[in-house]
GROMACS .gro file of C-alpha atoms in nm:
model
  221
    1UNK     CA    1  -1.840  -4.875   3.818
    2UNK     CA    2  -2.009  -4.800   4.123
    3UNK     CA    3  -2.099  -4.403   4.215
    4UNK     CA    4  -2.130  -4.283   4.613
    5UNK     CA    5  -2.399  -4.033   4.462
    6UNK     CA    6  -2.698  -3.981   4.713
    7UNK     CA    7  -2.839  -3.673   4.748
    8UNK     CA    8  -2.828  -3.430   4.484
    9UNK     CA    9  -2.749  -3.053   4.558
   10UNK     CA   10  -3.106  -2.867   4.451
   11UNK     CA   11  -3.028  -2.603   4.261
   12UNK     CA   12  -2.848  -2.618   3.858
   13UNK     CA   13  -2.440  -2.576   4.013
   14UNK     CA   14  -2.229  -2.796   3.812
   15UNK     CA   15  -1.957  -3.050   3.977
   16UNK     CA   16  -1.686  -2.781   3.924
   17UNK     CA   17  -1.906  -2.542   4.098
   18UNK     CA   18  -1.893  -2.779   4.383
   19UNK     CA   19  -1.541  -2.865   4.466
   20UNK     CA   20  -1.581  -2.632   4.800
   21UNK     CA   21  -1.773  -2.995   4.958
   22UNK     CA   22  -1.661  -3.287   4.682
   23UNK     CA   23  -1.250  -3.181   4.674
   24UNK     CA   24  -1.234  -3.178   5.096
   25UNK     CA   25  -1.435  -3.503   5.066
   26UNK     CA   26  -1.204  -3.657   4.808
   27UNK     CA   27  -0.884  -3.540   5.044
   28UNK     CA   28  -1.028  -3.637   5.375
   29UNK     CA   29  -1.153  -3.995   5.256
   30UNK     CA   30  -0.749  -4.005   5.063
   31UNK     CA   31  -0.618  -3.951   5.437
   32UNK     CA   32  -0.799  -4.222   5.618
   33UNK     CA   33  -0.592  -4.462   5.384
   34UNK     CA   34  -0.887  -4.635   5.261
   35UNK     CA   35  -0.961  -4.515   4.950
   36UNK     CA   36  -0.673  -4.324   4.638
   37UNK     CA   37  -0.954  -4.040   4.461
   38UNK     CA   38  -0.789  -3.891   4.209
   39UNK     CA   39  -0.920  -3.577   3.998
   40UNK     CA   40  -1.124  -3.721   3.689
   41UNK     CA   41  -1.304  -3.569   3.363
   42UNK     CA   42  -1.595  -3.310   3.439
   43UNK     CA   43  -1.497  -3.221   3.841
   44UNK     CA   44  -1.547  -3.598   3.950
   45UNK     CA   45  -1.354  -3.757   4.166
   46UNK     CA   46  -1.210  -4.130   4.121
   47UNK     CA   47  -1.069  -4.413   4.287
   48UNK     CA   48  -1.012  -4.653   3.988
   49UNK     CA   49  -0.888  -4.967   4.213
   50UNK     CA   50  -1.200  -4.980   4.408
   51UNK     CA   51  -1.389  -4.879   4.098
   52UNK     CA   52  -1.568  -4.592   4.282
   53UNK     CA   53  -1.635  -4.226   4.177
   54UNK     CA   54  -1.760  -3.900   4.382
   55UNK     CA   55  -1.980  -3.739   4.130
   56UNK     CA   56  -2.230  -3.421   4.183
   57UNK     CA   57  -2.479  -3.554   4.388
   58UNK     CA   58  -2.223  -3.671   4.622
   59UNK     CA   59  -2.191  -3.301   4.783
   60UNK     CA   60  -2.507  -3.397   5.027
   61UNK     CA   61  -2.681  -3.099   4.885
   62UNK     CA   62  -3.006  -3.151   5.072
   63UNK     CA   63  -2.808  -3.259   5.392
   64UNK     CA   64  -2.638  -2.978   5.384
   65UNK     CA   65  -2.962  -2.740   5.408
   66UNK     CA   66  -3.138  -2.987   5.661
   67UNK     CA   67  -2.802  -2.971   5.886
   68UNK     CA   68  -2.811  -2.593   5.843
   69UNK     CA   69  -3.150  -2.556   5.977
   70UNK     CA   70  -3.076  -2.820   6.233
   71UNK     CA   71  -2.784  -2.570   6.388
   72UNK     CA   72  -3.007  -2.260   6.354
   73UNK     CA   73  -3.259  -2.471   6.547
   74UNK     CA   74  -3.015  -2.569   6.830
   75UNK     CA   75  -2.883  -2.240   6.877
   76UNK     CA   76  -3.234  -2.044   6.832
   77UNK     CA   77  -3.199  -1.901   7.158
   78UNK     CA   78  -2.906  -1.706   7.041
   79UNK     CA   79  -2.982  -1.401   6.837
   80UNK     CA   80  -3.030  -1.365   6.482
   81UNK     CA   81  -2.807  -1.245   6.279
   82UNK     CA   82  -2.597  -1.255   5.972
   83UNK     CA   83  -2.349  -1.389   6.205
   84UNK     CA   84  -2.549  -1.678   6.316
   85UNK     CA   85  -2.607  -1.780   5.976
   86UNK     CA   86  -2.295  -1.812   5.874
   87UNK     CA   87  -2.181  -1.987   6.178
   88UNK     CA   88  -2.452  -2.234   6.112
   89UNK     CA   89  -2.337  -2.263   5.746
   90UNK     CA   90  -1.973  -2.321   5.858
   91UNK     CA   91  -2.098  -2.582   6.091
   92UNK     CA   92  -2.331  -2.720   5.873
   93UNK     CA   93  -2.015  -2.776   5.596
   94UNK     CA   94  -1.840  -2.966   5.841
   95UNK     CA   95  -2.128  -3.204   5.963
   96UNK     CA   96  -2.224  -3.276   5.573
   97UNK     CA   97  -1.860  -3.328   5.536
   98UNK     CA   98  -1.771  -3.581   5.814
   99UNK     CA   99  -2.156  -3.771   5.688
  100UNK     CA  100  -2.063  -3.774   5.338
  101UNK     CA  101  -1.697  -3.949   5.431
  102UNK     CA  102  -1.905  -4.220   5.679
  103UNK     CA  103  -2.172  -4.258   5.401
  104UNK     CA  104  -1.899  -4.313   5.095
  105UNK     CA  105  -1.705  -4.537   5.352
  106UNK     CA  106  -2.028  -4.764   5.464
  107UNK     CA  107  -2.082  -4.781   5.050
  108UNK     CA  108  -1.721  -4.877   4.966
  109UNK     CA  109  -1.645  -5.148   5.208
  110UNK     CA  110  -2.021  -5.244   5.300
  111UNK     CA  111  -2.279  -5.194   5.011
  112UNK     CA  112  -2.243  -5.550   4.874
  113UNK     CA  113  -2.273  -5.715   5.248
  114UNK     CA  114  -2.517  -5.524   5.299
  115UNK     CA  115  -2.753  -5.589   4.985
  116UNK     CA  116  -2.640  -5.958   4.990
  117UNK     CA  117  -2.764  -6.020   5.404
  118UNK     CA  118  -3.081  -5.786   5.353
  119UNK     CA  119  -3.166  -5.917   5.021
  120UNK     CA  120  -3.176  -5.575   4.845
  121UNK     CA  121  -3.042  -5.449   4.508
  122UNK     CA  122  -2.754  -5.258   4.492
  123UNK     CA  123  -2.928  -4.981   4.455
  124UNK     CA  124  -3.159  -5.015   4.795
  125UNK     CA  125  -2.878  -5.113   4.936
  126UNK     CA  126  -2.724  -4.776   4.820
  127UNK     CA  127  -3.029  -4.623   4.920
  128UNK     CA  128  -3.022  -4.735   5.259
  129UNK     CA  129  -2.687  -4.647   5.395
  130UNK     CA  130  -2.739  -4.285   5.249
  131UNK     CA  131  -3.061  -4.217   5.409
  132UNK     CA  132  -2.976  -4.381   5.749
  133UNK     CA  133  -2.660  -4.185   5.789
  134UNK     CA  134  -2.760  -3.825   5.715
  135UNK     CA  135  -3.088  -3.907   5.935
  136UNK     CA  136  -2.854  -4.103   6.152
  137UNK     CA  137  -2.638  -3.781   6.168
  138UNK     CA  138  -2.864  -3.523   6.213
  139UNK     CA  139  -3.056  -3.681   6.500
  140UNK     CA  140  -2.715  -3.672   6.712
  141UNK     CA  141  -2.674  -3.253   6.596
  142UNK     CA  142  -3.006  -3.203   6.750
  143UNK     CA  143  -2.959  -3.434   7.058
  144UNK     CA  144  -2.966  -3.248   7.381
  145UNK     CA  145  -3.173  -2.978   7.203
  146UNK     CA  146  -3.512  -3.074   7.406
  147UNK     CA  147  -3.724  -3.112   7.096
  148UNK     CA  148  -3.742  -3.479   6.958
  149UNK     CA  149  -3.975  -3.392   6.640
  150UNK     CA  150  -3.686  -3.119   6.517
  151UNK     CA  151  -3.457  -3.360   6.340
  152UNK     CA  152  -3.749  -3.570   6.140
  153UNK     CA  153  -3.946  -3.247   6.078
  154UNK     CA  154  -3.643  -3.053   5.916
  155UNK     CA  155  -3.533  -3.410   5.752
  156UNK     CA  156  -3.899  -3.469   5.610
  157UNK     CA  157  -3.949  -3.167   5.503
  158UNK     CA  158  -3.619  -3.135   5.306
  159UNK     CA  159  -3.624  -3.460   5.160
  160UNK     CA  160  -4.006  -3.505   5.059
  161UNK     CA  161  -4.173  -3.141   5.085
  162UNK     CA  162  -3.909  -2.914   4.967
  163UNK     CA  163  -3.896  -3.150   4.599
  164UNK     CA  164  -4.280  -3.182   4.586
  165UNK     CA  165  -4.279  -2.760   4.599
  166UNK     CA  166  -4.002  -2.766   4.334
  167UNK     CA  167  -4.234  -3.051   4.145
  168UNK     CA  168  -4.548  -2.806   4.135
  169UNK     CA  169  -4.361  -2.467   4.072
  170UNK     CA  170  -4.182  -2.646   3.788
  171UNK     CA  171  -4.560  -2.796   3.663
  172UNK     CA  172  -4.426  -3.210   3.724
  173UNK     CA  173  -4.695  -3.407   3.844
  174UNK     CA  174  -4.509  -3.539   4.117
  175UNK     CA  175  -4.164  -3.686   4.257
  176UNK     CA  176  -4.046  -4.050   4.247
  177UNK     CA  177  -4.270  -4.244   4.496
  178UNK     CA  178  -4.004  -4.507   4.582
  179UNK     CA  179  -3.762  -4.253   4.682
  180UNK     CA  180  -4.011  -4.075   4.888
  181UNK     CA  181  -4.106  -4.437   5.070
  182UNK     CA  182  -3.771  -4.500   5.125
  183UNK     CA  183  -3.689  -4.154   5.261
  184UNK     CA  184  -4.009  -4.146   5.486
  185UNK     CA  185  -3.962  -4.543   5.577
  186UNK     CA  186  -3.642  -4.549   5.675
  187UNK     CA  187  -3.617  -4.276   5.954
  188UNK     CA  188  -3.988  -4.354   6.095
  189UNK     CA  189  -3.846  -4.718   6.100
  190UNK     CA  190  -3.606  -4.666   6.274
  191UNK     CA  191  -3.733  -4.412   6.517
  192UNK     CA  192  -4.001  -4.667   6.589
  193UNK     CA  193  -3.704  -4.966   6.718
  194UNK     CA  194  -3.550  -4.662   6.903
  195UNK     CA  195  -3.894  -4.617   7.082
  196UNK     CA  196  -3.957  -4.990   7.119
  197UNK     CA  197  -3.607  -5.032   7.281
  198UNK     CA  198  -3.640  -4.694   7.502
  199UNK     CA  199  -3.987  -4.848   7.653
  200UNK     CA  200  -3.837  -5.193   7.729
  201UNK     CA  201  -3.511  -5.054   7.865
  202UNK     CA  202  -3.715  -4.816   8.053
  203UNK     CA  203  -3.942  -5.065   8.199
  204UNK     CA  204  -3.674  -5.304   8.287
  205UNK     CA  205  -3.553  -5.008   8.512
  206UNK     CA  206  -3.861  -4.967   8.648
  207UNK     CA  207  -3.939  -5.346   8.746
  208UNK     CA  208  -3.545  -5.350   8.896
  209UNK     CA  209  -3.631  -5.039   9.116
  210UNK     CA  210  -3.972  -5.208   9.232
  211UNK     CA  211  -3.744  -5.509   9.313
  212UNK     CA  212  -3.531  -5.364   9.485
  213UNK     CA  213  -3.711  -5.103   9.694
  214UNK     CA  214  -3.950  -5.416   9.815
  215UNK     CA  215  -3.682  -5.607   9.925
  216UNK     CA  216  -3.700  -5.630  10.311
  217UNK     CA  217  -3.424  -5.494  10.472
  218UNK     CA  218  -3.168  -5.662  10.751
  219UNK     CA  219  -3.144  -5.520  11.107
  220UNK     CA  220  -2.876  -5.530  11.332
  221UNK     CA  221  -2.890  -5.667  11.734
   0.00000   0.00000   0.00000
């Protein structure tokens, strides 16, 4: 049975302590038609003809915090306040909410296309879709905001700092070094191609202006 689990919620909150993000997932993914989650054992949720279940770490957790600070960052020109915060909170719910539904979509219909045409596990596969959509998500809540280093600092640094300080103060000796890969690979990946197609597209612009402006120009008698 396959589980749309990603990114676990830091923190010890059991699944029944998190039915505020997995039971609006669970209804909003029932009203697109495309999946039947119905309540299970334990807080889970489960859609037993497509064999999939929403378990704990299916709340986005850490995509929840990094959207969070990704609101406080766009609107850091407004004033501070408890206010703010919970604005940002409320707007950080939704975001994680409309990822997690695209995320537990891409696994359901796409997860075995996907590991079958890249040549990945299951579990890369997995892997993959999670970490490109929450990246994939929070670089369009921080478009427009003038700053292009905000969404991979505040996605680095929740994903691979913020669980290396919760390794030391807990005395681990460190945190699983194919996750971190992954979670650093992916989004430098694919801000690289974004970069790589940016220069060409803007060169192609460039060398179309140059044509035109040096193309002599037809006077009339």
């Amino acid at each position: 049975m396959a589980s749309a689990e990603t990114a676990a919620l830091p923190g010890r909150a059991t699944t029944e302590q998190l039915q505020w993000l997995l039971r609006p997932l669970a209804g909003l993914l029932n009203a697109t038609g495309l999946f039947d989650f119905a309540p299970a054992a334990g807080g889970e949720w489960l859609d037993a003809g497509r064999a999939l279940i929403i378990v704990k770490a299916c709340a986005g957790g850490n995509f929840l915090i990094a959207s969070w600070l990704g609101w406080l960052w766009r609107w850091r020109t407004r004033p501070f306040g408890p206010g703010l915060a919970l604005g940002a909170l409320a707007a950080a719910w939704l975001t994680a909410l409309l990822a997690n539904a695209a995320r537990i979509v891409l696994i359901g219909y796409g997860q075995d296309d996907l590991a079958r045409l890249a040549g990945l596990s299951n579990a890369d596969s997995h892997r993959l879709i999670g970490i490109g959509v929450y990246f994939g998500a929070l670089l369009l809540q921080l478009k427009g905001t003038g700053t292009a280093l905000a969404a991979p600092a505040i996605y680095l640094g929740i994903t691979l700092l913020a669980p290396l300080l919760k390794a030391w103060l807990s005395g681990r000796n460190g945190i699983d070094m194919t996750h971190a890969l992954w979670s650093a690979g992916v989004p430098l990946a694919g801000l690289l191609v974004g970069l790589l197609f940016y220069g060409a597209w803007s060169c192609c612009r460039q060398a179309a202006s140059a044509t035109r402006d040096g193309e002599p120009t037809s006077s009339t008698p």
